[in-house]
Short mmCIF file of N, CA and C in Angstrom, two decimals:
data_model
loop_
_atom_site.label_atom_id
_atom_site.label_comp_id
_atom_site.label_asym_id
_atom_site.label_seq_id
_atom_site.Cartn_x
_atom_site.Cartn_y
_atom_site.Cartn_z
N MET Q 212 93.37 34.07 -9.71
CA MET Q 212 94.39 33.61 -8.63
C MET Q 212 95.27 32.57 -9.15
N LYS Q 213 96.56 32.84 -9.00
CA LYS Q 213 97.40 31.75 -9.46
C LYS Q 213 97.33 30.42 -8.48
N GLN Q 214 97.50 29.53 -9.27
CA GLN Q 214 97.39 28.01 -8.59
C GLN Q 214 98.74 27.42 -8.70
N PRO Q 215 99.23 26.80 -7.59
CA PRO Q 215 100.39 26.07 -7.51
C PRO Q 215 100.21 24.64 -8.23
N LEU Q 216 101.01 24.26 -8.95
CA LEU Q 216 100.93 22.90 -9.77
C LEU Q 216 102.28 22.23 -9.64
N ARG Q 217 102.30 20.88 -9.76
CA ARG Q 217 103.45 20.15 -9.95
C ARG Q 217 103.30 19.34 -11.21
N TYR Q 218 104.56 19.17 -12.00
CA TYR Q 218 104.34 18.17 -13.22
C TYR Q 218 105.58 17.45 -13.23
N ALA Q 219 105.47 16.35 -14.04
CA ALA Q 219 106.56 15.39 -14.26
C ALA Q 219 106.53 14.96 -15.62
N VAL Q 220 107.67 14.56 -16.32
CA VAL Q 220 107.58 13.99 -17.72
C VAL Q 220 107.83 12.57 -17.57
N ALA Q 221 107.10 11.71 -18.21
CA ALA Q 221 107.14 10.26 -18.36
C ALA Q 221 108.14 9.99 -19.50
N LYS Q 222 109.07 9.25 -19.10
CA LYS Q 222 110.16 8.89 -20.17
C LYS Q 222 110.24 7.48 -20.39
N PHE Q 223 110.32 7.01 -21.64
CA PHE Q 223 110.58 5.65 -21.98
C PHE Q 223 111.93 5.24 -22.52
N VAL Q 224 112.44 4.20 -21.95
CA VAL Q 224 113.86 3.79 -22.26
C VAL Q 224 113.70 2.69 -23.07
N PRO Q 225 113.68 2.63 -24.65
CA PRO Q 225 113.44 1.64 -25.42
C PRO Q 225 114.57 0.56 -25.21
N ASP Q 226 115.86 0.91 -25.01
CA ASP Q 226 116.93 -0.20 -24.80
C ASP Q 226 117.71 0.24 -23.53
N PRO Q 227 117.48 -0.28 -22.49
CA PRO Q 227 118.28 0.07 -21.17
C PRO Q 227 119.68 -0.07 -21.27
N LEU Q 228 120.25 -0.79 -22.19
CA LEU Q 228 121.65 -0.99 -22.37
C LEU Q 228 122.34 0.29 -23.05
N ARG Q 229 121.54 0.99 -23.93
CA ARG Q 229 122.05 2.17 -24.55
C ARG Q 229 121.65 3.33 -23.76
N GLY Q 230 120.49 3.28 -22.96
CA GLY Q 230 120.13 4.28 -22.09
C GLY Q 230 119.47 5.56 -22.80
N GLU Q 231 119.18 5.41 -24.17
CA GLU Q 231 118.45 6.49 -24.86
C GLU Q 231 117.09 6.71 -24.27
N VAL Q 232 116.67 7.93 -24.15
CA VAL Q 232 115.30 8.14 -23.49
C VAL Q 232 114.29 8.93 -24.63
N VAL Q 233 113.20 8.61 -24.60
CA VAL Q 233 112.10 9.22 -25.44
C VAL Q 233 111.08 9.72 -24.44
N ASN Q 234 110.70 11.14 -24.49
CA ASN Q 234 109.71 11.55 -23.65
C ASN Q 234 108.27 10.93 -24.00
N LEU Q 235 107.53 10.43 -23.28
CA LEU Q 235 106.38 9.62 -23.50
C LEU Q 235 105.14 10.39 -23.11
N GLY Q 236 105.33 11.30 -22.16
CA GLY Q 236 104.05 12.02 -21.83
C GLY Q 236 104.41 12.98 -20.70
N LEU Q 237 103.19 13.77 -20.36
CA LEU Q 237 103.43 14.81 -19.33
C LEU Q 237 102.12 14.59 -18.38
N ILE Q 238 102.44 14.71 -17.21
CA ILE Q 238 101.50 14.62 -16.01
C ILE Q 238 101.60 15.76 -15.13
N MET Q 239 100.44 16.59 -14.97
CA MET Q 239 100.52 17.75 -14.20
C MET Q 239 99.19 17.83 -13.29
N GLY Q 240 99.36 18.35 -12.14
CA GLY Q 240 98.21 18.38 -11.15
C GLY Q 240 98.40 19.32 -10.01
N ALA Q 241 97.42 19.78 -9.46
CA ALA Q 241 97.43 20.69 -8.19
C ALA Q 241 97.47 19.53 -6.98
N GLY Q 242 98.36 19.91 -6.06
CA GLY Q 242 98.35 19.05 -4.83
C GLY Q 242 97.11 19.01 -4.08
N ASP Q 243 96.13 19.93 -4.13
CA ASP Q 243 95.01 19.71 -3.42
C ASP Q 243 93.89 18.86 -4.22
N GLY Q 244 94.16 18.48 -5.41
CA GLY Q 244 93.31 17.58 -6.22
C GLY Q 244 92.26 18.45 -7.02
N SER Q 245 92.48 19.70 -7.07
CA SER Q 245 91.42 20.54 -7.68
C SER Q 245 91.57 20.41 -9.30
N TRP Q 246 92.83 20.15 -9.82
CA TRP Q 246 92.98 20.09 -11.13
C TRP Q 246 93.99 19.06 -11.48
N PHE Q 247 93.83 18.37 -12.69
CA PHE Q 247 94.89 17.32 -13.14
C PHE Q 247 94.71 16.94 -14.58
N LYS Q 248 95.77 16.84 -15.14
CA LYS Q 248 95.71 16.59 -16.73
C LYS Q 248 96.95 15.72 -17.01
N ALA Q 249 96.71 14.70 -17.90
CA ALA Q 249 97.92 13.81 -18.28
C ALA Q 249 97.69 13.55 -19.79
N ARG Q 250 98.79 13.51 -20.53
CA ARG Q 250 98.62 13.19 -21.99
C ARG Q 250 99.86 12.46 -22.30
N PHE Q 251 99.76 11.31 -23.29
CA PHE Q 251 100.82 10.56 -23.58
C PHE Q 251 101.02 10.56 -25.18
N LEU Q 252 101.97 10.18 -25.66
CA LEU Q 252 102.13 10.15 -27.20
C LEU Q 252 101.14 9.35 -27.80
N ARG Q 253 100.83 9.65 -29.05
CA ARG Q 253 100.06 8.84 -29.89
C ARG Q 253 100.81 8.38 -31.11
N SER Q 254 102.04 9.06 -31.40
CA SER Q 254 102.79 8.65 -32.56
C SER Q 254 104.13 8.00 -31.86
N PHE Q 255 104.49 6.96 -32.46
CA PHE Q 255 105.64 6.18 -31.87
C PHE Q 255 106.97 6.04 -32.85
N GLY Q 256 107.03 7.07 -33.77
CA GLY Q 256 107.98 7.10 -34.77
C GLY Q 256 109.56 7.16 -34.19
N LYS Q 257 109.53 7.99 -33.11
CA LYS Q 257 110.82 8.15 -32.47
C LYS Q 257 111.22 6.80 -31.77
N ILE Q 258 110.27 6.21 -31.13
CA ILE Q 258 110.59 4.99 -30.31
C ILE Q 258 110.85 3.85 -31.40
N GLU Q 259 110.34 3.85 -32.45
CA GLU Q 259 110.63 2.77 -33.40
C GLU Q 259 111.93 2.88 -34.00
N SER Q 260 112.25 4.19 -34.30
CA SER Q 260 113.86 4.46 -34.73
C SER Q 260 114.84 4.09 -33.71
N VAL Q 261 114.48 4.16 -32.50
CA VAL Q 261 115.57 3.94 -31.38
C VAL Q 261 115.44 2.45 -30.96
N GLY Q 262 114.30 1.88 -30.86
CA GLY Q 262 114.21 0.54 -30.29
C GLY Q 262 113.59 -0.51 -31.06
N GLY Q 263 113.19 -0.14 -32.28
CA GLY Q 263 112.55 -1.15 -33.13
C GLY Q 263 111.10 -1.41 -32.80
N ARG Q 264 110.31 -2.36 -33.61
CA ARG Q 264 109.02 -2.61 -33.36
C ARG Q 264 108.61 -3.12 -31.99
N GLY Q 265 109.52 -4.03 -31.48
CA GLY Q 265 109.19 -4.40 -30.21
C GLY Q 265 109.07 -3.41 -29.16
N ALA Q 266 109.91 -2.36 -29.29
CA ALA Q 266 109.83 -1.32 -28.23
C ALA Q 266 108.57 -0.42 -28.45
N VAL Q 267 108.08 -0.47 -29.76
CA VAL Q 267 106.69 0.32 -30.00
C VAL Q 267 105.56 -0.43 -29.39
N ALA Q 268 105.45 -1.71 -29.46
CA ALA Q 268 104.56 -2.53 -28.92
C ALA Q 268 104.56 -2.33 -27.42
N TYR Q 269 105.72 -2.31 -26.82
CA TYR Q 269 105.76 -2.18 -25.40
C TYR Q 269 105.39 -0.85 -24.87
N ALA Q 270 105.80 0.19 -25.72
CA ALA Q 270 105.36 1.62 -25.28
C ALA Q 270 103.91 1.76 -25.49
N LYS Q 271 103.46 1.26 -26.55
CA LYS Q 271 101.87 1.34 -26.70
C LYS Q 271 101.16 0.82 -25.45
N ALA Q 272 101.58 -0.39 -24.95
CA ALA Q 272 100.95 -1.09 -23.92
C ALA Q 272 101.26 -0.13 -22.62
N LEU Q 273 102.42 0.40 -22.37
CA LEU Q 273 102.48 1.27 -21.29
C LEU Q 273 101.62 2.47 -21.40
N VAL Q 274 101.41 3.16 -22.56
CA VAL Q 274 100.60 4.18 -22.70
C VAL Q 274 99.10 3.87 -22.43
N ARG Q 275 98.79 2.66 -23.01
CA ARG Q 275 97.45 2.25 -22.59
C ARG Q 275 97.05 2.08 -21.08
N ASP Q 276 98.08 1.44 -20.38
CA ASP Q 276 98.16 1.41 -18.99
C ASP Q 276 98.10 2.59 -18.25
N LEU Q 277 98.94 3.57 -18.65
CA LEU Q 277 98.97 4.73 -18.00
C LEU Q 277 97.77 5.50 -18.27
N ASP Q 278 97.14 5.46 -19.41
CA ASP Q 278 95.80 6.25 -19.79
C ASP Q 278 94.85 5.84 -18.82
N ALA Q 279 94.74 4.47 -18.73
CA ALA Q 279 93.74 3.93 -17.90
C ALA Q 279 93.95 4.15 -16.36
N ALA Q 280 95.12 4.40 -15.83
CA ALA Q 280 95.44 4.73 -14.43
C ALA Q 280 95.09 6.31 -14.17
N VAL Q 281 95.13 7.01 -15.22
CA VAL Q 281 95.06 8.42 -14.97
C VAL Q 281 93.81 9.15 -15.72
N GLU Q 282 92.76 8.33 -15.99
CA GLU Q 282 91.59 8.92 -16.56
C GLU Q 282 91.05 10.14 -15.94
N GLN Q 283 90.81 11.01 -16.60
CA GLN Q 283 90.54 12.51 -15.96
C GLN Q 283 90.03 13.43 -17.04
N ASP Q 284 89.41 14.55 -16.62
CA ASP Q 284 88.97 15.49 -17.52
C ASP Q 284 89.44 16.84 -17.01
N GLU Q 285 90.48 16.96 -16.27
CA GLU Q 285 91.04 18.12 -15.84
C GLU Q 285 90.60 18.55 -14.46
N TYR Q 286 89.34 18.16 -14.14
CA TYR Q 286 88.78 18.51 -12.70
C TYR Q 286 88.36 17.26 -12.14
N GLN Q 287 88.06 16.14 -12.83
CA GLN Q 287 87.73 14.87 -12.13
C GLN Q 287 89.12 13.97 -12.38
N GLN Q 288 89.72 13.72 -11.25
CA GLN Q 288 90.96 13.00 -11.36
C GLN Q 288 91.09 12.01 -10.54
N ARG Q 289 92.07 11.01 -10.72
CA ARG Q 289 92.23 9.84 -9.76
C ARG Q 289 93.54 10.01 -9.00
N LEU Q 290 94.46 10.56 -9.60
CA LEU Q 290 95.75 10.44 -8.96
C LEU Q 290 96.06 11.46 -7.70
N PHE Q 291 95.04 12.33 -7.72
CA PHE Q 291 95.43 13.43 -6.49
C PHE Q 291 94.38 13.39 -5.40
N HIS Q 292 93.57 12.47 -5.33
CA HIS Q 292 92.60 12.49 -4.27
C HIS Q 292 93.25 11.76 -3.05
N VAL Q 293 92.80 11.99 -1.83
CA VAL Q 293 93.37 11.37 -0.57
C VAL Q 293 93.39 9.89 -0.77
N GLY Q 294 94.67 9.34 -0.40
CA GLY Q 294 94.70 7.88 -0.44
C GLY Q 294 95.25 7.32 -1.71
N SER Q 295 95.42 8.37 -2.77
CA SER Q 295 95.86 7.86 -4.12
C SER Q 295 97.17 8.38 -4.35
N ILE Q 296 97.81 8.18 -5.48
CA ILE Q 296 99.21 8.50 -5.90
C ILE Q 296 99.20 9.90 -6.32
N GLY Q 297 100.14 10.76 -5.95
CA GLY Q 297 100.28 12.00 -6.52
C GLY Q 297 101.70 12.18 -7.35
N VAL Q 298 101.83 13.35 -7.87
CA VAL Q 298 102.97 13.61 -8.66
C VAL Q 298 104.33 13.07 -8.05
N GLU Q 299 104.29 13.23 -6.62
CA GLU Q 299 105.44 12.97 -5.82
C GLU Q 299 105.82 11.60 -5.83
N SER Q 300 104.89 10.68 -6.10
CA SER Q 300 105.24 9.17 -5.94
C SER Q 300 105.06 8.52 -7.25
N LEU Q 301 105.30 9.23 -8.46
CA LEU Q 301 105.21 8.61 -9.65
C LEU Q 301 106.22 7.57 -9.90
N ALA Q 302 107.35 7.38 -9.21
CA ALA Q 302 108.33 6.35 -9.36
C ALA Q 302 107.71 5.06 -9.02
N ASP Q 303 106.85 5.06 -7.99
CA ASP Q 303 105.98 3.84 -7.76
C ASP Q 303 105.16 3.46 -8.80
N LEU Q 304 104.48 4.31 -9.56
CA LEU Q 304 103.72 3.96 -10.57
C LEU Q 304 104.52 3.42 -11.75
N ALA Q 305 105.68 4.09 -12.01
CA ALA Q 305 106.48 3.48 -13.06
C ALA Q 305 107.02 2.02 -12.77
N HIS Q 306 107.32 1.86 -11.52
CA HIS Q 306 107.48 0.44 -11.19
C HIS Q 306 106.37 -0.54 -11.36
N GLU Q 307 105.23 -0.16 -11.01
CA GLU Q 307 104.10 -1.02 -11.18
C GLU Q 307 103.64 -1.12 -12.75
N THR Q 308 103.95 -0.20 -13.52
CA THR Q 308 103.39 -0.41 -14.88
C THR Q 308 104.56 -0.90 -15.87
N GLY Q 309 105.73 -0.64 -15.55
CA GLY Q 309 106.73 -1.06 -16.64
C GLY Q 309 108.16 -1.38 -16.01
N GLY Q 310 108.23 -1.10 -14.87
CA GLY Q 310 109.62 -1.35 -14.15
C GLY Q 310 110.49 -0.09 -14.42
N ALA Q 311 111.31 0.11 -13.38
CA ALA Q 311 112.05 1.42 -13.39
C ALA Q 311 113.12 1.35 -14.53
N GLN Q 312 113.49 0.26 -15.25
CA GLN Q 312 114.33 0.23 -16.46
C GLN Q 312 113.71 0.72 -17.68
N THR Q 313 112.55 0.65 -17.82
CA THR Q 313 111.90 1.09 -19.19
C THR Q 313 110.94 2.33 -19.14
N LEU Q 314 110.54 2.62 -17.74
CA LEU Q 314 109.64 3.72 -17.75
C LEU Q 314 110.10 4.57 -16.42
N ILE Q 315 110.53 5.80 -16.65
CA ILE Q 315 110.99 6.63 -15.51
C ILE Q 315 110.22 8.01 -15.62
N PHE Q 316 110.29 8.58 -14.52
CA PHE Q 316 109.67 10.11 -14.43
C PHE Q 316 110.61 11.00 -14.07
N SER Q 317 110.56 12.15 -14.60
CA SER Q 317 111.46 13.16 -14.08
C SER Q 317 111.11 13.52 -12.68
N GLN Q 318 111.91 14.15 -12.11
CA GLN Q 318 111.68 14.76 -10.70
C GLN Q 318 110.50 15.76 -11.03
N PRO Q 319 109.48 15.62 -10.02
CA PRO Q 319 108.40 16.77 -10.13
C PRO Q 319 108.98 18.09 -10.00
N LEU Q 320 108.52 18.88 -10.84
CA LEU Q 320 108.76 20.32 -10.63
C LEU Q 320 107.60 21.18 -10.51
N ALA Q 321 107.84 22.42 -9.90
CA ALA Q 321 106.73 23.23 -9.61
C ALA Q 321 106.35 24.23 -10.61
N ALA Q 322 105.20 24.67 -10.59
CA ALA Q 322 104.77 25.83 -11.57
C ALA Q 322 103.70 26.60 -10.86
N LEU Q 323 103.59 27.83 -11.18
CA LEU Q 323 102.53 28.70 -10.59
C LEU Q 323 101.85 29.39 -11.83
N THR Q 324 100.51 29.27 -12.05
CA THR Q 324 99.80 29.80 -13.10
C THR Q 324 98.30 30.14 -12.74
N ASP Q 325 97.80 30.96 -13.55
CA ASP Q 325 96.28 31.22 -13.42
C ASP Q 325 95.53 30.56 -14.61
N SER Q 326 96.38 29.83 -15.47
CA SER Q 326 95.83 29.12 -16.51
C SER Q 326 96.47 27.76 -16.70
N PRO Q 327 96.03 26.75 -15.88
CA PRO Q 327 96.63 25.39 -15.92
C PRO Q 327 96.60 24.73 -17.25
N SER Q 328 95.54 24.89 -17.94
CA SER Q 328 95.42 24.28 -19.21
C SER Q 328 96.28 24.90 -20.22
N GLU Q 329 96.39 26.12 -20.42
CA GLU Q 329 97.36 26.71 -21.28
C GLU Q 329 98.90 26.43 -20.91
N LEU Q 330 99.11 26.40 -19.52
CA LEU Q 330 100.38 25.97 -19.21
C LEU Q 330 100.85 24.61 -19.64
N PHE Q 331 99.86 23.67 -19.38
CA PHE Q 331 99.94 22.25 -19.85
C PHE Q 331 100.25 22.09 -21.25
N GLU Q 332 99.45 22.70 -21.98
CA GLU Q 332 99.58 22.63 -23.56
C GLU Q 332 101.05 23.16 -23.96
N GLY Q 333 101.40 24.26 -23.43
CA GLY Q 333 102.82 24.70 -23.80
C GLY Q 333 103.85 23.75 -23.32
N LEU Q 334 103.76 23.37 -22.10
CA LEU Q 334 104.80 22.35 -21.62
C LEU Q 334 104.81 21.05 -22.53
N TYR Q 335 103.63 20.59 -22.76
CA TYR Q 335 103.44 19.37 -23.59
C TYR Q 335 104.03 19.56 -24.88
N SER Q 336 103.82 20.64 -25.64
CA SER Q 336 104.45 20.78 -26.93
C SER Q 336 105.96 20.87 -26.80
N GLN Q 337 106.54 21.62 -25.80
CA GLN Q 337 107.86 21.73 -25.62
C GLN Q 337 108.65 20.50 -25.08
N LEU Q 338 108.07 19.81 -24.32
CA LEU Q 338 108.73 18.66 -23.75
C LEU Q 338 108.58 17.39 -24.47
N VAL Q 339 107.36 17.03 -24.86
CA VAL Q 339 106.86 15.88 -25.43
C VAL Q 339 106.78 15.93 -26.97
N GLY Q 340 106.03 16.93 -27.46
CA GLY Q 340 105.65 17.01 -28.83
C GLY Q 340 104.41 17.42 -29.22
N ARG Q 341 104.04 18.02 -30.25
CA ARG Q 341 102.85 18.37 -30.76
C ARG Q 341 101.98 17.28 -31.03
N GLU Q 342 100.74 17.35 -30.67
CA GLU Q 342 99.69 16.36 -31.03
C GLU Q 342 99.46 16.50 -32.49
N ARG Q 343 99.69 15.29 -33.15
CA ARG Q 343 99.58 15.29 -34.68
C ARG Q 343 98.08 15.12 -34.82
N LYS Q 344 97.64 15.77 -35.93
CA LYS Q 344 96.25 15.63 -36.40
C LYS Q 344 96.46 14.96 -37.74
N ARG Q 345 95.34 14.32 -37.92
CA ARG Q 345 95.15 13.44 -39.15
C ARG Q 345 95.07 14.31 -40.33
N ARG Q 346 95.87 14.03 -41.38
CA ARG Q 346 95.79 14.80 -42.65
C ARG Q 346 94.63 14.61 -43.33
N GLU Q 347 94.01 15.65 -43.80
CA GLU Q 347 92.77 15.55 -44.67
C GLU Q 347 93.13 15.16 -45.92
N PRO Q 348 92.29 14.20 -46.60
CA PRO Q 348 92.69 13.96 -47.93
C PRO Q 348 92.55 15.11 -48.95
N SER Q 349 93.56 15.16 -49.82
CA SER Q 349 93.41 16.20 -50.75
C SER Q 349 92.32 16.07 -51.85
N ARG Q 350 91.80 17.25 -52.23
CA ARG Q 350 90.60 17.06 -53.21
C ARG Q 350 91.01 17.34 -54.72
#
């Protein structure tokens, strides 16, 4: 059975004067709280090239705070239970964690799927980037 989901892209603005944006992560969940997943960047090369080392330190702190706020395993989640924050109110979370000038979220978009994990992985790789795996040392 297809499940309705909402998702939003977390965006980091390294230099608000220039207004350049780097997609920082993806948040997706079911409105009834039955499924949720979030993932954020682990590589900050783009951010360093746009905003320098100071921006990287700030982005890493934001990711750490966001990871702590959305700890989940796809079925046990914090943002979508009654009385908590949903995808619809991510702007408030952005304001609390980094201010609207440096952390913004896209408008929440709807999706309908029978495989939330596959949809999440596909959207993450398209909108944010592939997860980089550590290179194995050559033998």
